[in-house]
Amino acid sequence: QKAAQNLKPVVPIKFCISSRTDAGVHALCNSAHLDIQRAPGKPAFNEKQLIYSLNYHLKPEPIRILNAYRVTNSFHARFSALSRTYIYRLLMGCTHYSEIPVFERDLCWAPAGGYLNVPAMQDAAQFLLGTHDFSTFRSLNSETPFQSPVRTILQADIRPSSGFLSHHYEHRGLEFWELKFRSRSFLYRQVRRMVGALVAVGQGKLTPLHIKKLLEIKDSRAFPPNAMAPPSGLFLKSVEY
């Protein structure tokens, strides 16, 4: 918003972002919209000018504008979204936090116990697909009384992935896995709770059927204590329109 304000608009900029994330969560890509009204006689910015100018003023910040598109007046970055895709990065094979590669610190979660039963986790993830009341899988906040707990999960995949420079430490036997979730919208901390429950299945603390039962209970207090995944492994991957 400050960067856009440096473009000297006639009217103060209102910057509307598509999604908010918890502290410690990352975004590979996010979307926002803004209106820029220029002084009389000055032409509107084209897409390339806007990208260059905003990035110039964003130099000190860990954020970059990748693309810009002209949209209709009815477009809204949050409410026009068809879906949002999150990925959660897991690291298996570490017996202690100190074994996480230094370049992966705060960019993944290495659950205690080393390796996880991935087939069991994949079976459990199938129960999350479709439209459900996700009350058990949301943390309570000030918006809870005003929000429907019903959400539709369009995708819930668990697949092997690669780590940063992982080909240089293949001998260590570390495995990276990505959990991908896609939905039009998610409840507060829903993805982190779903990941935590699936990891508990992978550790043998829960069975895949427990996930189905947690959904049916529809009570956030029924969620296993201390099972929520930390924010460091979560990334907003994209917003689809």
mmCIF file of C-alpha atoms in Angstrom:
data_model
loop_
_atom_site.group_PDB
_atom_site.id
_atom_site.type_symbol
_atom_site.label_atom_id
_atom_site.label_comp_id
_atom_site.label_asym_id
_atom_site.label_seq_id
_atom_site.Cartn_x
_atom_site.Cartn_y
_atom_site.Cartn_z
ATOM 1 C CA GLN A 1 0.000 0.000 0.000
ATOM 2 C CA LYS A 2 2.859 2.369 0.825
ATOM 3 C CA ALA A 3 4.580 1.477 -2.456
ATOM 4 C CA ALA A 4 1.407 2.268 -4.417
ATOM 5 C CA GLN A 5 0.978 5.540 -2.527
ATOM 6 C CA ASN A 6 4.396 6.594 -3.869
ATOM 7 C CA LEU A 7 2.890 6.589 -7.361
ATOM 8 C CA LYS A 8 1.170 9.881 -6.405
ATOM 9 C CA PRO A 9 -2.503 8.924 -6.880
ATOM 10 C CA VAL A 10 -5.148 11.643 -6.537
ATOM 11 C CA VAL A 11 -7.185 9.506 -4.115
ATOM 12 C CA PRO A 12 -5.545 7.488 -1.287
ATOM 13 C CA ILE A 13 -4.946 3.860 -2.282
ATOM 14 C CA LYS A 14 -7.071 1.123 -0.731
ATOM 15 C CA PHE A 15 -5.215 -2.180 -1.021
ATOM 16 C CA CYS A 16 -7.408 -5.330 -0.826
ATOM 17 C CA ILE A 17 -5.582 -8.652 -0.463
ATOM 18 C CA SER A 18 -7.108 -12.043 -1.278
ATOM 19 C CA SER A 19 -6.041 -13.986 1.814
ATOM 20 C CA ARG A 20 -4.527 -13.400 5.217
ATOM 21 C CA THR A 21 -2.172 -15.918 6.805
ATOM 22 C CA ASP A 22 -0.985 -16.600 10.353
ATOM 23 C CA ALA A 23 2.342 -15.222 11.529
ATOM 24 C CA GLY A 24 5.109 -17.559 10.358
ATOM 25 C CA VAL A 25 3.179 -18.796 7.296
ATOM 26 C CA HIS A 26 4.688 -18.086 3.866
ATOM 27 C CA ALA A 27 3.193 -17.093 0.523
ATOM 28 C CA LEU A 28 4.707 -18.245 -2.763
ATOM 29 C CA CYS A 29 2.092 -16.104 -4.444
ATOM 30 C CA ASN A 30 -0.830 -13.961 -3.317
ATOM 31 C CA SER A 31 -3.225 -11.623 -5.094
ATOM 32 C CA ALA A 32 -4.553 -8.165 -4.367
ATOM 33 C CA HIS A 33 -6.437 -5.392 -6.111
ATOM 34 C CA LEU A 34 -6.160 -1.618 -5.928
ATOM 35 C CA ASP A 35 -7.548 1.421 -7.746
ATOM 36 C CA ILE A 36 -5.124 4.114 -8.900
ATOM 37 C CA GLN A 37 -6.663 7.434 -9.894
ATOM 38 C CA ARG A 38 -4.080 9.669 -11.563
ATOM 39 C CA ALA A 39 -4.082 13.452 -11.890
ATOM 40 C CA PRO A 40 -6.154 14.918 -14.777
ATOM 41 C CA GLY A 41 -4.342 14.615 -18.097
ATOM 42 C CA LYS A 42 -2.029 11.804 -16.916
ATOM 43 C CA PRO A 43 -2.573 8.449 -18.686
ATOM 44 C CA ALA A 44 -3.357 5.301 -16.712
ATOM 45 C CA PHE A 45 -0.402 3.063 -15.879
ATOM 46 C CA ASN A 46 -0.019 0.046 -18.132
ATOM 47 C CA GLU A 47 0.771 -3.342 -16.617
ATOM 48 C CA LYS A 48 4.536 -3.194 -17.200
ATOM 49 C CA GLN A 49 4.844 0.313 -15.756
ATOM 50 C CA LEU A 50 2.903 -0.734 -12.676
ATOM 51 C CA ILE A 51 5.040 -3.824 -12.044
ATOM 52 C CA TYR A 52 8.296 -1.873 -12.464
ATOM 53 C CA SER A 53 7.176 1.102 -10.347
ATOM 54 C CA LEU A 54 5.775 -0.935 -7.474
ATOM 55 C CA ASN A 55 8.845 -3.191 -7.337
ATOM 56 C CA TYR A 56 11.097 -0.113 -7.320
ATOM 57 C CA HIS A 57 9.380 1.090 -4.138
ATOM 58 C CA LEU A 58 9.329 -2.438 -2.666
ATOM 59 C CA LYS A 59 13.119 -2.879 -2.851
ATOM 60 C CA PRO A 60 13.653 -3.071 0.945
ATOM 61 C CA GLU A 61 10.764 -5.538 1.430
ATOM 62 C CA PRO A 62 10.743 -9.369 1.020
ATOM 63 C CA ILE A 63 7.960 -9.154 -1.572
ATOM 64 C CA ARG A 64 7.801 -8.692 -5.345
ATOM 65 C CA ILE A 65 5.013 -7.961 -7.811
ATOM 66 C CA LEU A 66 5.075 -10.717 -10.456
ATOM 67 C CA ASN A 67 2.113 -9.764 -12.646
ATOM 68 C CA ALA A 68 -0.487 -7.039 -13.030
ATOM 69 C CA TYR A 69 -3.813 -7.209 -14.861
ATOM 70 C CA ARG A 70 -6.469 -4.637 -15.634
ATOM 71 C CA VAL A 71 -9.800 -5.834 -14.203
ATOM 72 C CA THR A 72 -13.430 -4.720 -14.164
ATOM 73 C CA ASN A 73 -14.834 -2.504 -11.407
ATOM 74 C CA SER A 74 -16.773 -5.493 -10.038
ATOM 75 C CA PHE A 75 -13.592 -7.551 -9.412
ATOM 76 C CA HIS A 76 -12.551 -8.155 -5.800
ATOM 77 C CA ALA A 77 -9.313 -9.988 -4.934
ATOM 78 C CA ARG A 78 -10.933 -11.797 -2.010
ATOM 79 C CA PHE A 79 -14.544 -12.360 -3.017
ATOM 80 C CA SER A 80 -13.954 -13.117 -6.726
ATOM 81 C CA ALA A 81 -11.567 -15.998 -5.962
ATOM 82 C CA LEU A 82 -12.717 -19.424 -7.165
ATOM 83 C CA SER A 83 -10.215 -21.299 -5.005
ATOM 84 C CA ARG A 84 -7.047 -21.054 -2.956
ATOM 85 C CA THR A 85 -4.241 -23.610 -2.921
ATOM 86 C CA TYR A 86 -2.004 -24.221 0.079
ATOM 87 C CA ILE A 87 0.925 -26.602 0.373
ATOM 88 C CA TYR A 88 2.457 -27.892 3.571
ATOM 89 C CA ARG A 89 6.048 -29.179 3.495
ATOM 90 C CA LEU A 90 7.017 -32.114 5.711
ATOM 91 C CA LEU A 91 10.541 -33.425 6.280
ATOM 92 C CA MET A 92 10.974 -37.075 7.299
ATOM 93 C CA GLY A 93 14.119 -38.783 8.524
ATOM 94 C CA CYS A 94 15.173 -36.307 11.231
ATOM 95 C CA THR A 95 15.475 -37.671 14.751
ATOM 96 C CA HIS A 96 16.155 -34.206 16.157
ATOM 97 C CA TYR A 97 15.412 -30.595 15.135
ATOM 98 C CA SER A 98 19.148 -29.936 14.739
ATOM 99 C CA GLU A 99 19.255 -32.332 11.755
ATOM 100 C CA ILE A 100 17.055 -30.088 9.588
ATOM 101 C CA PRO A 101 19.230 -28.682 6.751
ATOM 102 C CA VAL A 102 20.099 -25.101 7.612
ATOM 103 C CA PHE A 103 18.552 -23.745 4.381
ATOM 104 C CA GLU A 104 15.254 -25.438 5.258
ATOM 105 C CA ARG A 105 14.907 -23.969 8.754
ATOM 106 C CA ASP A 106 11.443 -22.423 9.229
ATOM 107 C CA LEU A 107 10.412 -23.642 5.750
ATOM 108 C CA CYS A 108 9.184 -27.130 6.685
ATOM 109 C CA TRP A 109 8.126 -29.271 9.648
ATOM 110 C CA ALA A 110 10.118 -32.310 10.761
ATOM 111 C CA PRO A 111 7.697 -34.195 13.066
ATOM 112 C CA ALA A 112 9.206 -36.165 15.944
ATOM 113 C CA GLY A 113 9.897 -39.828 15.326
ATOM 114 C CA GLY A 114 11.547 -39.683 11.912
ATOM 115 C CA TYR A 115 9.416 -41.420 9.282
ATOM 116 C CA LEU A 116 5.631 -41.408 8.829
ATOM 117 C CA ASN A 117 3.209 -43.985 7.429
ATOM 118 C CA VAL A 118 2.375 -42.075 4.244
ATOM 119 C CA PRO A 119 -0.150 -44.603 2.795
ATOM 120 C CA ALA A 120 -2.193 -44.332 6.020
ATOM 121 C CA MET A 121 -2.050 -40.520 5.769
ATOM 122 C CA GLN A 122 -3.204 -40.687 2.125
ATOM 123 C CA ASP A 123 -6.140 -42.896 3.135
ATOM 124 C CA ALA A 124 -7.052 -40.477 5.928
ATOM 125 C CA ALA A 125 -6.855 -37.451 3.602
ATOM 126 C CA GLN A 126 -9.679 -38.901 1.477
ATOM 127 C CA PHE A 127 -12.115 -38.323 4.359
ATOM 128 C CA LEU A 128 -11.374 -34.580 4.172
ATOM 129 C CA LEU A 129 -12.391 -34.303 0.501
ATOM 130 C CA GLY A 130 -15.805 -32.887 -0.337
ATOM 131 C CA THR A 131 -18.209 -30.696 1.620
ATOM 132 C CA HIS A 132 -18.195 -31.086 5.408
ATOM 133 C CA ASP A 133 -18.764 -29.216 8.644
ATOM 134 C CA PHE A 134 -15.122 -28.585 9.676
ATOM 135 C CA SER A 135 -15.899 -27.285 13.189
ATOM 136 C CA THR A 136 -13.391 -29.729 14.737
ATOM 137 C CA PHE A 137 -10.682 -28.496 12.361
ATOM 138 C CA ARG A 138 -10.854 -24.790 13.108
ATOM 139 C CA SER A 139 -9.356 -22.710 15.885
ATOM 140 C CA LEU A 140 -11.733 -20.295 17.570
ATOM 141 C CA ASN A 141 -11.345 -16.559 17.042
ATOM 142 C CA SER A 142 -13.506 -13.421 17.037
ATOM 143 C CA GLU A 143 -14.973 -14.296 13.608
ATOM 144 C CA THR A 144 -16.088 -17.817 14.606
ATOM 145 C CA PRO A 145 -19.686 -16.884 15.617
ATOM 146 C CA PHE A 146 -20.258 -15.197 12.234
ATOM 147 C CA GLN A 147 -18.690 -17.840 9.966
ATOM 148 C CA SER A 148 -20.238 -21.030 8.646
ATOM 149 C CA PRO A 149 -18.012 -24.028 9.482
ATOM 150 C CA VAL A 150 -19.003 -25.719 6.196
ATOM 151 C CA ARG A 151 -16.237 -25.831 3.580
ATOM 152 C CA THR A 152 -15.595 -27.857 0.409
ATOM 153 C CA ILE A 153 -12.141 -29.380 -0.005
ATOM 154 C CA LEU A 154 -11.490 -29.815 -3.739
ATOM 155 C CA GLN A 155 -8.037 -31.368 -3.408
ATOM 156 C CA ALA A 156 -6.105 -33.131 -0.627
ATOM 157 C CA ASP A 157 -2.931 -34.745 -1.992
ATOM 158 C CA ILE A 158 0.228 -36.069 -0.338
ATOM 159 C CA ARG A 159 3.174 -36.426 -2.703
ATOM 160 C CA PRO A 160 6.978 -36.680 -2.521
ATOM 161 C CA SER A 161 8.816 -33.418 -3.082
ATOM 162 C CA SER A 162 12.363 -32.109 -3.240
ATOM 163 C CA GLY A 163 14.253 -29.979 -0.768
ATOM 164 C CA PHE A 164 16.432 -26.974 -1.450
ATOM 165 C CA LEU A 165 19.771 -28.368 -2.747
ATOM 166 C CA SER A 166 18.675 -31.813 -1.480
ATOM 167 C CA HIS A 167 20.680 -33.597 -4.195
ATOM 168 C CA HIS A 168 23.789 -32.504 -2.273
ATOM 169 C CA TYR A 169 22.796 -34.425 0.869
ATOM 170 C CA GLU A 170 21.049 -37.490 -0.587
ATOM 171 C CA HIS A 171 23.234 -39.735 1.585
ATOM 172 C CA ARG A 172 21.421 -38.454 4.695
ATOM 173 C CA GLY A 173 18.220 -40.287 3.798
ATOM 174 C CA LEU A 174 15.955 -37.281 4.299
ATOM 175 C CA GLU A 175 12.562 -37.231 2.542
ATOM 176 C CA PHE A 176 10.479 -34.190 1.693
ATOM 177 C CA TRP A 177 6.714 -34.526 1.197
ATOM 178 C CA GLU A 178 4.092 -31.970 0.212
ATOM 179 C CA LEU A 179 0.484 -31.930 1.338
ATOM 180 C CA LYS A 180 -1.626 -29.890 -1.082
ATOM 181 C CA PHE A 181 -5.078 -28.551 -0.209
ATOM 182 C CA ARG A 182 -7.423 -26.584 -2.481
ATOM 183 C CA SER A 183 -10.715 -24.983 -1.500
ATOM 184 C CA ARG A 184 -12.627 -21.787 -2.226
ATOM 185 C CA SER A 185 -11.816 -20.716 1.330
ATOM 186 C CA PHE A 186 -10.526 -22.164 4.589
ATOM 187 C CA LEU A 187 -11.440 -21.664 8.236
ATOM 188 C CA TYR A 188 -9.052 -20.147 10.775
ATOM 189 C CA ARG A 189 -6.043 -22.509 11.063
ATOM 190 C CA GLN A 190 -7.978 -25.256 9.271
ATOM 191 C CA VAL A 191 -5.055 -26.361 7.090
ATOM 192 C CA ARG A 192 -2.653 -26.537 10.044
ATOM 193 C CA ARG A 193 -5.153 -28.651 11.997
ATOM 194 C CA MET A 194 -5.776 -30.985 9.052
ATOM 195 C CA VAL A 195 -2.021 -31.445 8.569
ATOM 196 C CA GLY A 196 -1.490 -32.062 12.282
ATOM 197 C CA ALA A 197 -4.213 -34.720 12.343
ATOM 198 C CA LEU A 198 -2.794 -36.428 9.240
ATOM 199 C CA VAL A 199 0.695 -36.452 10.762
ATOM 200 C CA ALA A 200 -0.789 -38.034 13.910
ATOM 201 C CA VAL A 201 -2.159 -40.761 11.603
ATOM 202 C CA GLY A 202 1.311 -41.152 10.064
ATOM 203 C CA GLN A 203 2.797 -41.528 13.552
ATOM 204 C CA GLY A 204 0.245 -44.199 14.484
ATOM 205 C CA LYS A 205 -1.379 -42.005 17.165
ATOM 206 C CA LEU A 206 -4.639 -41.927 15.168
ATOM 207 C CA THR A 207 -6.159 -44.232 12.539
ATOM 208 C CA PRO A 208 -7.529 -42.958 9.207
ATOM 209 C CA LEU A 209 -11.041 -43.628 10.555
ATOM 210 C CA HIS A 210 -10.344 -41.187 13.408
ATOM 211 C CA ILE A 211 -10.303 -38.357 10.837
ATOM 212 C CA LYS A 212 -13.846 -39.278 9.774
ATOM 213 C CA LYS A 213 -14.936 -39.368 13.426
ATOM 214 C CA LEU A 214 -13.355 -35.975 14.159
ATOM 215 C CA LEU A 215 -15.360 -34.504 11.267
ATOM 216 C CA GLU A 216 -18.573 -36.047 12.593
ATOM 217 C CA ILE A 217 -18.045 -34.688 16.128
ATOM 218 C CA LYS A 218 -18.146 -31.057 14.855
ATOM 219 C CA ASP A 219 -16.514 -29.617 17.970
ATOM 220 C CA SER A 220 -13.172 -27.766 18.016
ATOM 221 C CA ARG A 221 -12.564 -28.999 21.589
ATOM 222 C CA ALA A 222 -12.462 -32.595 20.307
ATOM 223 C CA PHE A 223 -9.300 -31.917 18.292
ATOM 224 C CA PRO A 224 -6.305 -33.801 19.786
ATOM 225 C CA PRO A 225 -4.286 -31.496 22.095
ATOM 226 C CA ASN A 226 -0.973 -30.169 20.716
ATOM 227 C CA ALA A 227 -1.609 -31.790 17.318
ATOM 228 C CA MET A 228 -1.806 -28.597 15.235
ATOM 229 C CA ALA A 229 1.052 -28.295 12.723
ATOM 230 C CA PRO A 230 3.397 -25.304 13.192
ATOM 231 C CA PRO A 231 3.093 -22.374 10.759
ATOM 232 C CA SER A 232 6.635 -22.719 9.351
ATOM 233 C CA GLY A 233 5.788 -25.474 6.837
ATOM 234 C CA LEU A 234 2.704 -23.793 5.346
ATOM 235 C CA PHE A 235 2.706 -21.859 2.067
ATOM 236 C CA LEU A 236 -0.106 -20.125 0.214
ATOM 237 C CA LYS A 237 0.720 -21.378 -3.267
ATOM 238 C CA SER A 238 -1.820 -19.579 -5.438
ATOM 239 C CA VAL A 239 -5.244 -17.965 -5.692
ATOM 240 C CA GLU A 240 -7.366 -19.007 -8.665
ATOM 241 C CA TYR A 241 -9.891 -16.767 -10.467
#
